[in-house]
Amino acid sequence: MKLAFISDIHGNAVALEAVLADILMREIDQIFVLGDLCYRGPEPKRALDLIRELNTEVIKGNADEWVVRGVKEGEVPAQALEIMNTERDWTVSKLNEDDLSYLANLPTSIQTEADGVKIHAFHATPESLFDIIPPNSDDDKIEQTLMAGQAADLYLYAHIHKPYIRFIGGRIVMNIGSVGLPFDGLAKASYGIVEVNQGQISTTIQRVTVDPELAAAKYDEVGYPNADMMARIVKNGRL
């Protein structure tokens, strides 16, 4: 069985379409979506519609929570709070009540099994949509924050936009990176593939070429607030 895990689309429908085409080519059996669907991108409605059309399991990310209720003090640097809420308000203006209700009611984790392999997936940590667990965290930190509370063979998360795979205590931890806003310096969409065959697990970080100029130009086309900064991130693959 081949499973694809995608996340952090952030309203970049150009990148999402490229990833979905790649998934189709690879004959994936099932797709799972780990949150951050439409905020901070130029095409929030189109990205959200593409995700909903997959008719699959989708969980909430911190950016989905922000769309629903706004960005609060202490959740981002103080100097970014005003512009991020301006971006949030712009995003909300492109969605309808059904879209907002959908985001509000998303669950926060996925527990599934493939050929006897137990999988636990979440956005940031099992307990938080916001906590940041970077790739260079020590094993104890990862075990305490990502692998506690739910027995699994494979733990998947997103949120940090920097993909990696680690093996700890005979179990696998995988960050699948970001479809729409990669932060690791490679301006390509990122997602995770998990292949399970008779209890054996293969994990892959898949990078997909996206036209960065096309994706970045969308911000200006739609009059997105903070367009220059967001376009730079898309083109450079880093904050």
PDB file of C-alpha atoms in Angstrom:
ATOM      1  CA  MET A   1       0.000   0.000   0.000  1.00  0.00           C
ATOM      2  CA  LYS A   2       1.277   3.470  -0.921  1.00  0.00           C
ATOM      3  CA  LEU A   3       0.163   6.459   1.121  1.00  0.00           C
ATOM      4  CA  ALA A   4       0.841  10.152   0.482  1.00  0.00           C
ATOM      5  CA  PHE A   5       0.879  12.756   3.242  1.00  0.00           C
ATOM      6  CA  ILE A   6       0.649  16.415   2.214  1.00  0.00           C
ATOM      7  CA  SER A   7       0.453  19.571   4.295  1.00  0.00           C
ATOM      8  CA  ASP A   8       1.054  23.299   4.557  1.00  0.00           C
ATOM      9  CA  ILE A   9      -0.429  24.224   1.206  1.00  0.00           C
ATOM     10  CA  HIS A  10      -0.992  27.794   2.427  1.00  0.00           C
ATOM     11  CA  GLY A  11      -3.243  28.799  -0.448  1.00  0.00           C
ATOM     12  CA  ASN A  12      -0.627  27.992  -3.098  1.00  0.00           C
ATOM     13  CA  ALA A  13      -2.915  26.207  -5.551  1.00  0.00           C
ATOM     14  CA  VAL A  14      -0.225  26.177  -8.257  1.00  0.00           C
ATOM     15  CA  ALA A  15       2.025  24.055  -6.027  1.00  0.00           C
ATOM     16  CA  LEU A  16      -0.881  21.900  -4.863  1.00  0.00           C
ATOM     17  CA  GLU A  17      -1.861  21.034  -8.430  1.00  0.00           C
ATOM     18  CA  ALA A  18       1.740  20.033  -9.184  1.00  0.00           C
ATOM     19  CA  VAL A  19       1.846  17.781  -6.121  1.00  0.00           C
ATOM     20  CA  LEU A  20      -1.505  16.157  -6.898  1.00  0.00           C
ATOM     21  CA  ALA A  21      -0.304  15.441 -10.431  1.00  0.00           C
ATOM     22  CA  ASP A  22       2.852  13.844  -9.023  1.00  0.00           C
ATOM     23  CA  ILE A  23       0.772  11.731  -6.632  1.00  0.00           C
ATOM     24  CA  LEU A  24      -1.448  10.575  -9.476  1.00  0.00           C
ATOM     25  CA  MET A  25       1.579   9.531 -11.512  1.00  0.00           C
ATOM     26  CA  ARG A  26       2.915   7.461  -8.613  1.00  0.00           C
ATOM     27  CA  GLU A  27      -0.328   5.488  -8.229  1.00  0.00           C
ATOM     28  CA  ILE A  28      -0.816   6.364  -4.577  1.00  0.00           C
ATOM     29  CA  ASP A  29      -3.584   4.410  -2.833  1.00  0.00           C
ATOM     30  CA  GLN A  30      -4.614   7.083  -0.313  1.00  0.00           C
ATOM     31  CA  ILE A  31      -3.855  10.717   0.503  1.00  0.00           C
ATOM     32  CA  PHE A  32      -3.875  12.297   3.957  1.00  0.00           C
ATOM     33  CA  VAL A  33      -3.726  16.061   4.598  1.00  0.00           C
ATOM     34  CA  LEU A  34      -2.084  17.463   7.742  1.00  0.00           C
ATOM     35  CA  GLY A  35      -3.398  21.013   7.808  1.00  0.00           C
ATOM     36  CA  ASP A  36      -2.584  24.647   6.939  1.00  0.00           C
ATOM     37  CA  LEU A  37      -4.740  24.673   3.848  1.00  0.00           C
ATOM     38  CA  CYS A  38      -5.352  28.221   2.668  1.00  0.00           C
ATOM     39  CA  TYR A  39      -3.921  31.043   4.844  1.00  0.00           C
ATOM     40  CA  ARG A  40      -0.958  33.130   3.536  1.00  0.00           C
ATOM     41  CA  GLY A  41      -1.487  32.198  -0.094  1.00  0.00           C
ATOM     42  CA  PRO A  42      -2.997  33.978  -3.102  1.00  0.00           C
ATOM     43  CA  GLU A  43      -5.636  31.352  -3.934  1.00  0.00           C
ATOM     44  CA  PRO A  44      -7.195  30.252  -0.638  1.00  0.00           C
ATOM     45  CA  LYS A  45     -10.544  29.254  -2.089  1.00  0.00           C
ATOM     46  CA  ARG A  46      -9.126  27.239  -4.980  1.00  0.00           C
ATOM     47  CA  ALA A  47      -6.632  25.468  -2.711  1.00  0.00           C
ATOM     48  CA  LEU A  48      -9.340  24.612  -0.193  1.00  0.00           C
ATOM     49  CA  ASP A  49     -11.677  23.353  -2.906  1.00  0.00           C
ATOM     50  CA  LEU A  50      -8.956  21.095  -4.310  1.00  0.00           C
ATOM     51  CA  ILE A  51      -8.378  19.602  -0.866  1.00  0.00           C
ATOM     52  CA  ARG A  52     -12.080  19.077  -0.201  1.00  0.00           C
ATOM     53  CA  GLU A  53     -12.506  17.378  -3.578  1.00  0.00           C
ATOM     54  CA  LEU A  54     -10.045  14.692  -2.463  1.00  0.00           C
ATOM     55  CA  ASN A  55     -12.722  13.409  -0.073  1.00  0.00           C
ATOM     56  CA  THR A  56     -10.077  12.121   2.332  1.00  0.00           C
ATOM     57  CA  GLU A  57      -8.953  12.570   5.931  1.00  0.00           C
ATOM     58  CA  VAL A  58      -7.877  16.149   6.660  1.00  0.00           C
ATOM     59  CA  ILE A  59      -6.740  17.594   9.987  1.00  0.00           C
ATOM     60  CA  LYS A  60      -6.413  21.143  11.290  1.00  0.00           C
ATOM     61  CA  GLY A  61      -3.216  23.178  11.372  1.00  0.00           C
ATOM     62  CA  ASN A  62      -2.425  26.378  13.229  1.00  0.00           C
ATOM     63  CA  ALA A  63      -3.068  28.448  10.078  1.00  0.00           C
ATOM     64  CA  ASP A  64      -6.559  26.929   9.768  1.00  0.00           C
ATOM     65  CA  GLU A  65      -7.220  27.895  13.374  1.00  0.00           C
ATOM     66  CA  TRP A  66      -6.038  31.429  12.596  1.00  0.00           C
ATOM     67  CA  VAL A  67      -8.448  31.697   9.673  1.00  0.00           C
ATOM     68  CA  VAL A  68     -11.299  30.754  11.996  1.00  0.00           C
ATOM     69  CA  ARG A  69     -10.520  33.082  14.930  1.00  0.00           C
ATOM     70  CA  GLY A  70      -7.604  35.377  14.027  1.00  0.00           C
ATOM     71  CA  VAL A  71      -3.990  35.556  15.168  1.00  0.00           C
ATOM     72  CA  LYS A  72      -3.574  36.306  18.867  1.00  0.00           C
ATOM     73  CA  GLU A  73      -0.848  38.186  20.722  1.00  0.00           C
ATOM     74  CA  GLY A  74       2.034  35.927  21.676  1.00  0.00           C
ATOM     75  CA  GLU A  75       1.457  33.501  18.808  1.00  0.00           C
ATOM     76  CA  VAL A  76       3.701  35.399  16.387  1.00  0.00           C
ATOM     77  CA  PRO A  77       6.372  38.102  16.812  1.00  0.00           C
ATOM     78  CA  ALA A  78       4.758  41.361  17.923  1.00  0.00           C
ATOM     79  CA  GLN A  79       5.893  43.234  14.811  1.00  0.00           C
ATOM     80  CA  ALA A  80       4.142  40.669  12.581  1.00  0.00           C
ATOM     81  CA  LEU A  81       0.794  40.559  14.380  1.00  0.00           C
ATOM     82  CA  GLU A  82      -0.953  43.377  12.510  1.00  0.00           C
ATOM     83  CA  ILE A  83       0.053  42.331   9.001  1.00  0.00           C
ATOM     84  CA  MET A  84      -0.730  38.673   9.688  1.00  0.00           C
ATOM     85  CA  ASN A  85      -4.231  39.576  10.820  1.00  0.00           C
ATOM     86  CA  THR A  86      -4.605  41.747   7.724  1.00  0.00           C
ATOM     87  CA  GLU A  87      -3.638  38.702   5.647  1.00  0.00           C
ATOM     88  CA  ARG A  88      -6.061  36.592   7.659  1.00  0.00           C
ATOM     89  CA  ASP A  89      -8.921  39.036   7.018  1.00  0.00           C
ATOM     90  CA  TRP A  90      -8.133  39.014   3.292  1.00  0.00           C
ATOM     91  CA  THR A  91      -8.205  35.202   3.300  1.00  0.00           C
ATOM     92  CA  VAL A  92     -11.548  35.106   5.098  1.00  0.00           C
ATOM     93  CA  SER A  93     -12.987  37.517   2.520  1.00  0.00           C
ATOM     94  CA  LYS A  94     -12.302  34.913  -0.189  1.00  0.00           C
ATOM     95  CA  LEU A  95     -14.082  32.075   1.646  1.00  0.00           C
ATOM     96  CA  ASN A  96     -17.727  31.403   2.427  1.00  0.00           C
ATOM     97  CA  GLU A  97     -19.478  30.315   5.617  1.00  0.00           C
ATOM     98  CA  ASP A  98     -19.344  26.662   4.632  1.00  0.00           C
ATOM     99  CA  ASP A  99     -15.583  26.909   4.134  1.00  0.00           C
ATOM    100  CA  LEU A 100     -15.105  28.511   7.547  1.00  0.00           C
ATOM    101  CA  SER A 101     -17.293  25.893   9.222  1.00  0.00           C
ATOM    102  CA  TYR A 102     -15.289  23.150   7.508  1.00  0.00           C
ATOM    103  CA  LEU A 103     -12.010  24.579   8.854  1.00  0.00           C
ATOM    104  CA  ALA A 104     -13.430  25.086  12.336  1.00  0.00           C
ATOM    105  CA  ASN A 105     -14.575  21.495  12.621  1.00  0.00           C
ATOM    106  CA  LEU A 106     -11.484  19.703  11.347  1.00  0.00           C
ATOM    107  CA  PRO A 107     -10.059  17.069  13.743  1.00  0.00           C
ATOM    108  CA  THR A 108      -6.489  17.420  15.027  1.00  0.00           C
ATOM    109  CA  SER A 109      -4.986  13.971  14.479  1.00  0.00           C
ATOM    110  CA  ILE A 110      -5.104  10.858  12.336  1.00  0.00           C
ATOM    111  CA  GLN A 111      -4.666   7.326  13.625  1.00  0.00           C
ATOM    112  CA  THR A 112      -4.587   4.730  10.881  1.00  0.00           C
ATOM    113  CA  GLU A 113      -3.097   1.335  10.100  1.00  0.00           C
ATOM    114  CA  ALA A 114      -1.639  -0.051   6.889  1.00  0.00           C
ATOM    115  CA  ASP A 115      -0.840  -3.757   6.644  1.00  0.00           C
ATOM    116  CA  GLY A 116      -0.316  -3.955  10.403  1.00  0.00           C
ATOM    117  CA  VAL A 117       1.790  -0.762  10.591  1.00  0.00           C
ATOM    118  CA  LYS A 118       0.354   1.787  13.032  1.00  0.00           C
ATOM    119  CA  ILE A 119       0.536   5.430  11.927  1.00  0.00           C
ATOM    120  CA  HIS A 120      -0.071   8.546  14.028  1.00  0.00           C
ATOM    121  CA  ALA A 121      -0.220  11.868  12.180  1.00  0.00           C
ATOM    122  CA  PHE A 122      -0.752  15.416  13.455  1.00  0.00           C
ATOM    123  CA  HIS A 123       0.131  18.971  12.462  1.00  0.00           C
ATOM    124  CA  ALA A 124       2.710  20.228  14.996  1.00  0.00           C
ATOM    125  CA  THR A 125       2.584  17.909  18.033  1.00  0.00           C
ATOM    126  CA  PRO A 126      -0.154  15.640  19.402  1.00  0.00           C
ATOM    127  CA  GLU A 127      -0.927  18.273  22.029  1.00  0.00           C
ATOM    128  CA  SER A 128      -0.509  21.540  20.121  1.00  0.00           C
ATOM    129  CA  LEU A 129      -1.117  23.128  16.730  1.00  0.00           C
ATOM    130  CA  PHE A 130       1.608  25.695  17.420  1.00  0.00           C
ATOM    131  CA  ASP A 131       4.649  24.102  19.105  1.00  0.00           C
ATOM    132  CA  ILE A 132       7.799  23.912  16.975  1.00  0.00           C
ATOM    133  CA  ILE A 133       9.926  20.764  17.044  1.00  0.00           C
ATOM    134  CA  PRO A 134      12.866  21.390  14.683  1.00  0.00           C
ATOM    135  CA  PRO A 135      14.835  18.714  12.782  1.00  0.00           C
ATOM    136  CA  ASN A 136      17.868  18.996  15.080  1.00  0.00           C
ATOM    137  CA  SER A 137      15.934  18.295  18.298  1.00  0.00           C
ATOM    138  CA  ASP A 138      17.549  15.584  20.406  1.00  0.00           C
ATOM    139  CA  ASP A 139      16.019  12.131  20.599  1.00  0.00           C
ATOM    140  CA  ASP A 140      14.589  12.669  24.087  1.00  0.00           C
ATOM    141  CA  LYS A 141      12.819  15.848  22.999  1.00  0.00           C
ATOM    142  CA  ILE A 142      11.256  14.123  20.001  1.00  0.00           C
ATOM    143  CA  GLU A 143      10.175  11.128  22.061  1.00  0.00           C
ATOM    144  CA  GLN A 144       8.587  13.348  24.711  1.00  0.00           C
ATOM    145  CA  THR A 145       6.777  15.702  22.325  1.00  0.00           C
ATOM    146  CA  LEU A 146       6.004  13.739  19.160  1.00  0.00           C
ATOM    147  CA  MET A 147       5.967  10.080  20.154  1.00  0.00           C
ATOM    148  CA  ALA A 148       4.249  10.138  23.559  1.00  0.00           C
ATOM    149  CA  GLY A 149       0.643   9.244  24.250  1.00  0.00           C
ATOM    150  CA  GLN A 150      -0.097   7.153  21.167  1.00  0.00           C
ATOM    151  CA  ALA A 151       1.699   3.904  20.350  1.00  0.00           C
ATOM    152  CA  ALA A 152       2.676   3.806  16.677  1.00  0.00           C
ATOM    153  CA  ASP A 153       5.350   2.553  14.318  1.00  0.00           C
ATOM    154  CA  LEU A 154       5.410   5.771  12.318  1.00  0.00           C
ATOM    155  CA  TYR A 155       4.800   9.358  13.439  1.00  0.00           C
ATOM    156  CA  LEU A 156       4.193  12.077  10.854  1.00  0.00           C
ATOM    157  CA  TYR A 157       3.919  15.831  11.286  1.00  0.00           C
ATOM    158  CA  ALA A 158       4.328  19.067   9.315  1.00  0.00           C
ATOM    159  CA  HIS A 159       4.233  22.715  10.553  1.00  0.00           C
ATOM    160  CA  ILE A 160       7.980  23.523  10.407  1.00  0.00           C
ATOM    161  CA  HIS A 161       8.214  23.460   6.563  1.00  0.00           C
ATOM    162  CA  LYS A 162      11.527  21.557   6.784  1.00  0.00           C
ATOM    163  CA  PRO A 163      11.216  17.875   5.843  1.00  0.00           C
ATOM    164  CA  TYR A 164      13.282  15.136   7.450  1.00  0.00           C
ATOM    165  CA  ILE A 165      13.149  11.461   8.485  1.00  0.00           C
ATOM    166  CA  ARG A 166      14.566  10.131  11.763  1.00  0.00           C
ATOM    167  CA  PHE A 167      14.716   6.654  13.310  1.00  0.00           C
ATOM    168  CA  ILE A 168      14.399   6.556  17.105  1.00  0.00           C
ATOM    169  CA  GLY A 169      14.008   3.447  19.224  1.00  0.00           C
ATOM    170  CA  GLY A 170      12.959   1.307  16.287  1.00  0.00           C
ATOM    171  CA  ARG A 171      10.261   3.754  15.240  1.00  0.00           C
ATOM    172  CA  ILE A 172      10.119   6.370  12.478  1.00  0.00           C
ATOM    173  CA  VAL A 173       9.514  10.111  12.784  1.00  0.00           C
ATOM    174  CA  MET A 174       8.861  11.960   9.544  1.00  0.00           C
ATOM    175  CA  ASN A 175       8.278  15.608   8.826  1.00  0.00           C
ATOM    176  CA  ILE A 176       6.709  15.957   5.393  1.00  0.00           C
ATOM    177  CA  GLY A 177       7.621  19.591   4.752  1.00  0.00           C
ATOM    178  CA  SER A 178       5.388  22.059   2.936  1.00  0.00           C
ATOM    179  CA  VAL A 179       3.573  21.962  -0.391  1.00  0.00           C
ATOM    180  CA  GLY A 180       3.178  25.717  -0.702  1.00  0.00           C
ATOM    181  CA  LEU A 181       5.881  27.426   1.394  1.00  0.00           C
ATOM    182  CA  PRO A 182       9.093  25.404   1.787  1.00  0.00           C
ATOM    183  CA  PHE A 183      11.560  26.935   4.276  1.00  0.00           C
ATOM    184  CA  ASP A 184      14.627  24.740   3.674  1.00  0.00           C
ATOM    185  CA  GLY A 185      16.112  26.721   0.804  1.00  0.00           C
ATOM    186  CA  LEU A 186      14.798  24.430  -1.930  1.00  0.00           C
ATOM    187  CA  ALA A 187      11.968  26.134  -3.814  1.00  0.00           C
ATOM    188  CA  LYS A 188      10.154  22.892  -4.572  1.00  0.00           C
ATOM    189  CA  ALA A 189       6.987  21.507  -3.046  1.00  0.00           C
ATOM    190  CA  SER A 190       7.495  18.771  -0.478  1.00  0.00           C
ATOM    191  CA  TYR A 191       5.363  15.843   0.647  1.00  0.00           C
ATOM    192  CA  GLY A 192       5.808  12.389   2.165  1.00  0.00           C
ATOM    193  CA  ILE A 193       5.280   8.944   0.683  1.00  0.00           C
ATOM    194  CA  VAL A 194       4.889   5.907   2.920  1.00  0.00           C
ATOM    195  CA  GLU A 195       4.917   2.460   1.328  1.00  0.00           C
ATOM    196  CA  VAL A 196       3.982  -0.576   3.410  1.00  0.00           C
ATOM    197  CA  ASN A 197       4.484  -4.094   2.092  1.00  0.00           C
ATOM    198  CA  GLN A 198       3.958  -7.101   4.359  1.00  0.00           C
ATOM    199  CA  GLY A 199       4.766  -5.046   7.430  1.00  0.00           C
ATOM    200  CA  GLN A 200       7.884  -3.446   5.945  1.00  0.00           C
ATOM    201  CA  ILE A 201       7.942   0.360   5.832  1.00  0.00           C
ATOM    202  CA  SER A 202       9.571   2.582   3.207  1.00  0.00           C
ATOM    203  CA  THR A 203       9.503   6.360   3.704  1.00  0.00           C
ATOM    204  CA  THR A 204      10.388   9.007   1.126  1.00  0.00           C
ATOM    205  CA  ILE A 205      10.436  12.792   1.022  1.00  0.00           C
ATOM    206  CA  GLN A 206       9.252  13.709  -2.457  1.00  0.00           C
ATOM    207  CA  ARG A 207      10.196  17.097  -3.951  1.00  0.00           C
ATOM    208  CA  VAL A 208       8.124  18.426  -6.835  1.00  0.00           C
ATOM    209  CA  THR A 209       9.161  21.150  -9.246  1.00  0.00           C
ATOM    210  CA  VAL A 210       6.843  24.163  -9.210  1.00  0.00           C
ATOM    211  CA  ASP A 211       7.243  27.255 -11.381  1.00  0.00           C
ATOM    212  CA  PRO A 212       8.274  29.716  -8.637  1.00  0.00           C
ATOM    213  CA  GLU A 213       7.704  32.795 -10.801  1.00  0.00           C
ATOM    214  CA  LEU A 214       4.147  31.697 -11.643  1.00  0.00           C
ATOM    215  CA  ALA A 215       3.324  30.909  -8.033  1.00  0.00           C
ATOM    216  CA  ALA A 216       4.863  34.154  -6.766  1.00  0.00           C
ATOM    217  CA  ALA A 217       3.140  36.305  -9.420  1.00  0.00           C
ATOM    218  CA  LYS A 218      -0.254  35.217  -8.114  1.00  0.00           C
ATOM    219  CA  TYR A 219       0.223  37.371  -5.014  1.00  0.00           C
ATOM    220  CA  ASP A 220       0.388  40.575  -7.066  1.00  0.00           C
ATOM    221  CA  GLU A 221      -2.381  39.451  -9.423  1.00  0.00           C
ATOM    222  CA  VAL A 222      -4.899  39.134  -6.603  1.00  0.00           C
ATOM    223  CA  GLY A 223      -3.784  42.166  -4.595  1.00  0.00           C
ATOM    224  CA  TYR A 224      -2.612  40.095  -1.641  1.00  0.00           C
ATOM    225  CA  PRO A 225      -1.507  42.114   1.396  1.00  0.00           C
ATOM    226  CA  ASN A 226       2.200  41.601   2.149  1.00  0.00           C
ATOM    227  CA  ALA A 227       2.620  40.313  -1.417  1.00  0.00           C
ATOM    228  CA  ASP A 228       6.318  41.188  -1.780  1.00  0.00           C
ATOM    229  CA  MET A 229       7.459  39.231   1.272  1.00  0.00           C
ATOM    230  CA  MET A 230       5.316  36.180   0.530  1.00  0.00           C
ATOM    231  CA  ALA A 231       6.429  36.110  -3.118  1.00  0.00           C
ATOM    232  CA  ARG A 232      10.080  36.162  -2.008  1.00  0.00           C
ATOM    233  CA  ILE A 233       9.494  33.141   0.221  1.00  0.00           C
ATOM    234  CA  VAL A 234       7.893  31.212  -2.637  1.00  0.00           C
ATOM    235  CA  LYS A 235      10.710  32.057  -5.040  1.00  0.00           C
ATOM    236  CA  ASN A 236      13.576  31.411  -2.601  1.00  0.00           C
ATOM    237  CA  GLY A 237      12.199  28.556  -0.511  1.00  0.00           C
ATOM    238  CA  ARG A 238      13.120  30.257   2.749  1.00  0.00           C
ATOM    239  CA  LEU A 239      11.929  32.928   5.170  1.00  0.00           C
TER     240      LEU A 239
END
